[in-house]
Tab-separated table of C-alpha atoms in Angstrom:
chain	number	residue	atom	x	y	z
J	3	MET	CA	-13.378	28.785	16.958
J	4	ASN	CA	-15.748	26.586	14.981
J	5	GLN	CA	-16.140	23.591	17.322
J	6	LYS	CA	-17.957	21.405	14.804
J	7	ASN	CA	-15.258	22.077	12.220
J	8	LEU	CA	-12.576	21.148	14.758
J	9	GLU	CA	-14.309	17.886	15.630
J	10	TYR	CA	-14.765	17.079	11.953
J	11	LEU	CA	-11.062	17.644	11.245
J	12	GLN	CA	-10.048	15.505	14.206
J	13	GLU	CA	-12.294	12.681	12.994
J	14	GLN	CA	-10.994	13.058	9.451
J	15	VAL	CA	-7.391	12.833	10.609
J	16	LYS	CA	-8.220	9.859	12.830
J	17	PHE	CA	-9.878	7.853	10.070
J	18	THR	CA	-7.111	8.687	7.613
J	19	GLY	CA	-4.952	6.564	9.877
J	20	PHE	CA	-3.218	9.116	12.107
J	21	GLY	CA	-5.152	8.275	15.258
J	22	GLU	CA	-6.205	10.724	17.974
J	23	GLY	CA	-2.740	11.775	19.095
J	24	LEU	CA	-2.799	14.926	16.970
J	25	ASN	CA	-6.084	16.289	18.362
J	26	ASP	CA	-4.559	18.776	20.807
J	27	GLU	CA	-2.115	20.131	18.262
J	28	ILE	CA	-4.882	20.647	15.706
J	29	ARG	CA	-6.911	22.548	18.314
J	30	GLU	CA	-3.931	24.723	19.267
J	31	LYS	CA	-3.178	25.617	15.639
J	32	ILE	CA	-6.798	26.606	14.962
J	33	GLU	CA	-7.048	28.618	18.176
J	34	ALA	CA	-3.939	30.503	17.069
J	35	GLY	CA	-5.837	31.548	13.950
J	36	GLU	CA	-3.123	30.605	11.480
J	37	GLU	CA	-4.186	30.773	7.837
J	38	LYS	CA	-2.131	27.667	7.051
J	39	PHE	CA	-0.389	25.193	9.290
J	40	THR	CA	1.330	21.814	9.206
J	41	ILE	CA	1.598	18.975	11.701
J	42	TRP	CA	4.303	16.308	11.766
J	43	HIS	CA	3.704	12.648	12.491
J	44	GLU	CA	5.975	9.604	12.669
J	45	ALA	CA	4.964	5.958	12.404
J	46	GLY	CA	6.632	2.577	12.051
J	47	PHE	CA	5.694	-0.473	10.006
J	48	GLY	CA	7.977	-3.316	10.994
J	49	LYS	CA	11.524	-2.087	10.386
J	50	ASP	CA	10.300	0.687	8.082
J	51	LYS	CA	9.679	4.250	9.233
J	52	VAL	CA	7.421	6.880	7.712
J	53	ASP	CA	7.501	10.626	8.318
J	54	ALA	CA	4.289	12.452	7.502
J	55	VAL	CA	3.547	16.158	7.191
J	56	LEU	CA	-0.162	17.043	7.319
J	57	PHE	CA	-1.261	20.272	5.614
J	58	PHE	CA	-4.229	22.385	6.736
J	59	SER	CA	-5.605	25.685	5.472
J	60	LYS	CA	-8.354	28.139	6.440
J	61	SER	CA	-11.209	29.011	4.127
J	62	LYS	CA	-11.099	32.515	2.643
J	63	GLU	CA	-14.875	32.840	3.047
J	64	SER	CA	-15.429	31.464	6.568
J	65	ASP	CA	-13.800	30.308	9.800
J	66	MET	CA	-13.602	26.715	8.594
J	67	TYR	CA	-10.352	24.808	8.164
J	68	PHE	CA	-9.600	22.006	5.735
J	69	PHE	CA	-7.271	19.022	5.828
J	70	ASN	CA	-5.804	19.254	2.311
J	71	LYS	CA	-3.071	16.641	1.957
J	72	TYR	CA	-0.213	14.831	3.613
J	73	GLU	CA	3.298	14.240	2.391
J	74	LEU	CA	4.868	10.911	3.235
J	75	ALA	CA	8.548	9.957	3.303
J	76	LEU	CA	9.343	6.251	3.557
J	77	GLY	CA	12.627	5.260	5.153
J	78	LYS	CA	13.913	1.684	4.910
J	79	GLU	CA	16.605	0.025	6.962
J	80	ASP	CA	18.782	-0.888	3.972
J	81	VAL	CA	18.185	2.225	1.836
J	82	THR	CA	19.945	5.556	2.429
J	83	GLU	CA	17.537	7.875	0.617
J	84	LYS	CA	13.836	8.141	1.363
J	85	LEU	CA	10.960	7.711	-1.058
J	86	GLY	CA	8.433	10.564	-1.094
J	87	GLN	CA	4.823	10.844	-2.199
J	88	THR	CA	1.961	13.299	-1.602
J	89	PHE	CA	-1.551	12.015	-0.911
J	90	TYR	CA	-4.434	14.440	-1.364
J	91	ILE	CA	-7.537	14.478	0.799
J	92	ASN	CA	-10.625	14.328	-1.377
J	93	LYS	CA	-14.134	13.410	-0.326
J	94	GLY	CA	-14.634	9.702	-0.930
J	95	ASN	CA	-11.118	9.150	-2.253
J	96	ASN	CA	-8.860	9.334	0.799
J	97	ILE	CA	-5.885	7.009	1.051
J	98	THR	CA	-5.177	6.024	4.663
J	99	LEU	CA	-1.691	6.101	6.166
J	100	LYS	CA	-1.318	2.293	6.090
J	101	GLU	CA	-2.656	2.135	2.538
J	102	ALA	CA	-0.211	4.862	1.542
J	103	TYR	CA	2.650	2.881	3.054
J	104	ASN	CA	1.551	-0.244	1.184
J	105	LEU	CA	1.332	1.699	-2.073
J	106	MET	CA	4.833	3.080	-1.556
J	107	GLU	CA	6.011	-0.476	-0.988
J	108	GLY	CA	4.781	-1.206	-4.512
J	109	ARG	CA	1.687	-3.149	-3.554
J	110	ALA	CA	-1.855	-2.635	-4.833
J	111	VAL	CA	-4.830	-1.426	-2.768
J	112	ASN	CA	-8.517	-2.006	-3.455
J	113	LYS	CA	-10.918	0.826	-2.581
J	114	ASN	CA	-14.249	2.377	-3.398
J	115	PHE	CA	-13.822	5.754	-5.062
J	116	THR	CA	-16.099	8.641	-5.988
J	117	GLY	CA	-15.928	9.770	-9.608
J	118	ALA	CA	-16.084	13.327	-10.912
J	119	SER	CA	-19.849	13.051	-11.360
J	120	GLY	CA	-20.392	11.641	-7.893
J	121	GLU	CA	-20.722	8.020	-8.966
J	122	LEU	CA	-19.198	5.307	-6.801
J	123	PHE	CA	-16.836	2.744	-8.314
J	124	ASN	CA	-14.459	0.088	-7.060
J	125	SER	CA	-10.886	-0.131	-8.259
J	126	TRP	CA	-7.467	-1.510	-7.441
J	127	VAL	CA	-4.822	1.213	-7.437
J	128	GLN	CA	-1.055	0.954	-7.586
J	129	LEU	CA	1.705	3.531	-7.847
J	130	ASP	CA	3.382	3.655	-11.247
J	131	PHE	CA	7.035	4.222	-10.374
J	132	LYS	CA	7.849	4.825	-14.031
J	133	GLN	CA	5.587	7.852	-14.403
J	134	ALA	CA	5.366	11.086	-12.413
J	135	ASP	CA	2.914	13.960	-12.769
J	136	GLU	CA	3.699	17.670	-13.026
J	137	ARG	CA	3.967	17.887	-9.230
J	138	GLY	CA	6.601	15.155	-9.080
J	139	ASN	CA	4.155	12.594	-7.681
J	140	PHE	CA	4.109	9.031	-8.945
J	141	LYS	CA	0.896	8.446	-10.870
J	142	LEU	CA	-1.777	6.086	-9.602
J	143	ARG	CA	-2.687	3.325	-12.008
J	144	HIS	CA	-6.256	2.018	-11.770
J	145	PHE	CA	-7.440	-1.533	-12.380
J	146	ASN	CA	-11.222	-1.237	-12.239
J	147	GLU	CA	-13.857	-3.949	-12.282
J	148	ASN	CA	-13.807	-4.087	-16.086
J	149	TYR	CA	-10.151	-5.100	-15.965
J	150	GLY	CA	-11.312	-8.495	-14.750
J	151	TYR	CA	-9.105	-9.159	-11.741
J	152	ASP	CA	-10.707	-11.768	-9.469
J	153	LEU	CA	-8.703	-11.997	-6.247
J	154	GLU	CA	-10.477	-15.080	-4.908
J	155	LEU	CA	-9.920	-16.885	-8.204
J	156	ALA	CA	-6.226	-16.008	-8.073
J	157	LEU	CA	-6.034	-17.302	-4.492
J	158	SER	CA	-7.787	-20.554	-5.394
J	159	LYS	CA	-4.913	-21.475	-7.708
J	160	HIS	CA	-2.606	-21.944	-4.733
J	161	PRO	CA	-2.723	-24.504	-1.868
J	162	ILE	CA	-3.560	-21.915	0.786
J	163	LYS	CA	-4.844	-23.501	3.990
J	164	GLU	CA	-6.763	-20.407	5.080
J	165	MET	CA	-8.976	-20.591	1.993
J	166	SER	CA	-10.722	-23.683	3.401
J	167	ASN	CA	-12.118	-21.724	6.365
J	168	ASP	CA	-14.747	-19.100	5.541
J	169	SER	CA	-13.767	-16.751	8.354
J	170	GLN	CA	-10.035	-16.970	7.636
J	171	LYS	CA	-10.701	-16.656	3.918
J	172	ASN	CA	-12.674	-13.451	4.456
J	173	ASP	CA	-9.962	-12.005	6.714
J	174	LEU	CA	-7.322	-12.876	4.110
J	175	VAL	CA	-9.222	-11.195	1.268
J	176	VAL	CA	-9.867	-8.061	3.359
J	177	SER	CA	-6.186	-7.822	4.326
J	178	LEU	CA	-4.969	-8.241	0.748
J	179	LYS	CA	-7.408	-5.582	-0.465
J	180	LYS	CA	-5.828	-3.166	2.004
J	181	GLY	CA	-2.522	-3.781	0.276
J	182	ASN	CA	-0.938	-5.849	3.024
J	183	LEU	CA	1.735	-8.471	2.560
J	184	GLN	CA	-0.113	-11.284	4.278
J	185	SER	CA	1.213	-14.398	6.001
J	186	VAL	CA	-0.475	-17.655	4.921
J	187	THR	CA	0.106	-21.407	5.118
J	188	PHE	CA	0.714	-23.460	1.981
J	189	THR	CA	-0.196	-27.152	2.288
J	190	LYS	CA	1.051	-29.910	0.034
J	191	ASP	CA	1.416	-33.658	0.573
J	192	GLY	CA	0.577	-33.203	4.245
J	193	MET	CA	3.324	-30.628	4.727
J	194	GLU	CA	2.715	-27.032	5.795
J	195	THR	CA	4.956	-24.144	4.730
J	196	LYS	CA	4.783	-20.503	5.757
J	197	ARG	CA	4.457	-18.090	2.859
J	198	TYR	CA	3.697	-14.402	2.339
J	199	ILE	CA	1.446	-13.225	-0.460
J	200	GLU	CA	0.236	-9.978	-2.002
J	201	ALA	CA	-2.423	-9.138	-4.567
J	202	THR	CA	-1.099	-8.480	-8.075
J	203	PRO	CA	-3.988	-7.093	-10.156
J	204	LYS	CA	-1.792	-6.123	-13.104
J	205	TYR	CA	-1.161	-9.799	-13.871
J	206	LYS	CA	-4.477	-11.027	-12.412
J	207	SER	CA	-2.591	-13.139	-9.896
J	208	ILE	CA	-0.904	-13.058	-6.513
J	209	THR	CA	2.815	-12.774	-5.794
J	210	VAL	CA	4.282	-15.331	-3.397
J	211	TYR	CA	7.231	-14.869	-1.036
J	212	ASP	CA	9.025	-17.418	1.128
J	213	GLU	CA	9.221	-17.339	4.926
J	214	ASN	CA	12.054	-14.785	4.662
J	215	ARG	CA	9.903	-12.560	2.448
J	216	GLN	CA	12.007	-13.249	-0.608
J	217	ARG	CA	10.019	-13.424	-3.821
J	218	LEU	CA	9.486	-16.913	-5.194
J	219	ASP	CA	9.852	-17.410	-8.926
J	220	SER	CA	7.341	-20.064	-9.938
J	221	ARG	CA	9.170	-21.115	-13.084
J	222	LYS	CA	12.519	-21.365	-11.318
J	223	ALA	CA	11.015	-23.226	-8.356
J	224	LYS	CA	9.388	-25.726	-10.708
J	225	ALA	CA	12.634	-26.234	-12.613
J	226	GLU	CA	14.584	-26.822	-9.410
J	227	LYS	CA	12.039	-29.349	-8.195
J	228	GLN	CA	12.273	-31.244	-11.471
J	229	ALA	CA	16.059	-31.217	-11.182
J	230	GLU	CA	15.943	-32.595	-7.653
J	231	SER	CA	13.580	-35.398	-8.643
J	232	SER	CA	15.953	-36.493	-11.410
J	233	GLY	CA	19.004	-36.363	-9.135
J	234	GLN	CA	20.503	-33.246	-10.723
J	235	SER	CA	22.259	-30.511	-8.813
J	236	ALA	CA	20.294	-27.322	-8.169
J	237	LYS	CA	23.224	-25.441	-9.624
J	238	ASN	CA	22.320	-26.725	-13.075
J	239	ASN	CA	19.144	-24.697	-12.864
J	240	SER	CA	20.716	-21.421	-11.754
J	241	LYS	CA	21.222	-20.444	-15.394
J	242	ARG	CA	17.516	-20.511	-16.076
J	243	GLN	CA	16.068	-17.058	-16.680
J	244	ASP	CA	13.978	-15.680	-13.812
J	245	VAL	CA	10.609	-14.116	-14.421
J	246	PRO	CA	11.224	-10.329	-14.471
J	247	ASP	CA	9.704	-8.159	-11.779
J	248	ASP	CA	6.662	-6.096	-12.722
J	249	GLU	CA	6.741	-2.328	-13.002
J	250	SER	CA	6.410	-1.872	-9.245
J	251	GLY	CA	10.017	-3.022	-8.862
J	252	PRO	CA	13.113	-0.808	-9.181
J	253	ALA	CA	12.190	2.834	-9.505
J	254	THR	CA	13.462	6.304	-8.786
J	255	LYS	CA	11.939	9.594	-7.743
J	256	LYS	CA	13.952	12.773	-7.693
J	257	THR	CA	17.395	11.670	-6.447
J	258	GLY	CA	16.232	8.584	-4.596
J	259	SER	CA	16.233	5.000	-5.778
J	260	ARG	CA	14.031	2.190	-4.659
J	261	LYS	CA	14.063	-1.570	-4.893
J	262	LYS	CA	11.050	-3.569	-3.887
J	263	LYS	CA	11.822	-5.903	-0.998
J	264	GLY	CA	8.369	-7.231	-0.201
J	265	GLN	CA	8.488	-5.961	3.370
J	266	GLY	CA	5.713	-4.784	5.624
J	267	VAL	CA	2.870	-7.021	6.603
């Protein structure tokens, strides 16, 4: 057995977000000399569950093994059918397990990638639930630096308390770039309100959710506030048209359907 190859695979699996719990199984599979093998892994993110299948294969020219890809199935508490996606392991372009979960939740992730010619570039990526490739995978849409999305500028347009502290601001930006739905505090007129936010590069903004993780519609919220100030009933504003969800909303793959709930911090 190639010990260095084994250690490399174990490190690769670890830093792709699967931890060290699979080390023994990887060793056993390689010692058995199988040409190809798979390993199963389960993880939870809040109330959501993901089932992963990791695929490995042996080189035809040597005793080295490669971690090729992992298939992920996302199960949600209120959805019967699972959403599936395959993530390929490529040098410099790996998507971690948590990032994969965030992408399948419809959120965007910011990463450094390696291009075909070996050049490094930074880009936001987001699954396009309206388009699938020949393998049945949802396509990844890129929003690179030329697209002009400035996350800190988008954050500055909202009364976010954490933005006034350099350390908290940095932690917030890092978390959002990982694709997380992040808890923050909105401050206005001396009042503090818990909110959840996510990066939305497509519209060069952020999406805001209330304390129950229900998406807030800025136009509707503004209209209701105006109605309250003039003594009108909030019901008079219920006929106003909501801002439509972006393309990371309702989607289907194979026989499954998916509605974005804004879950998963």
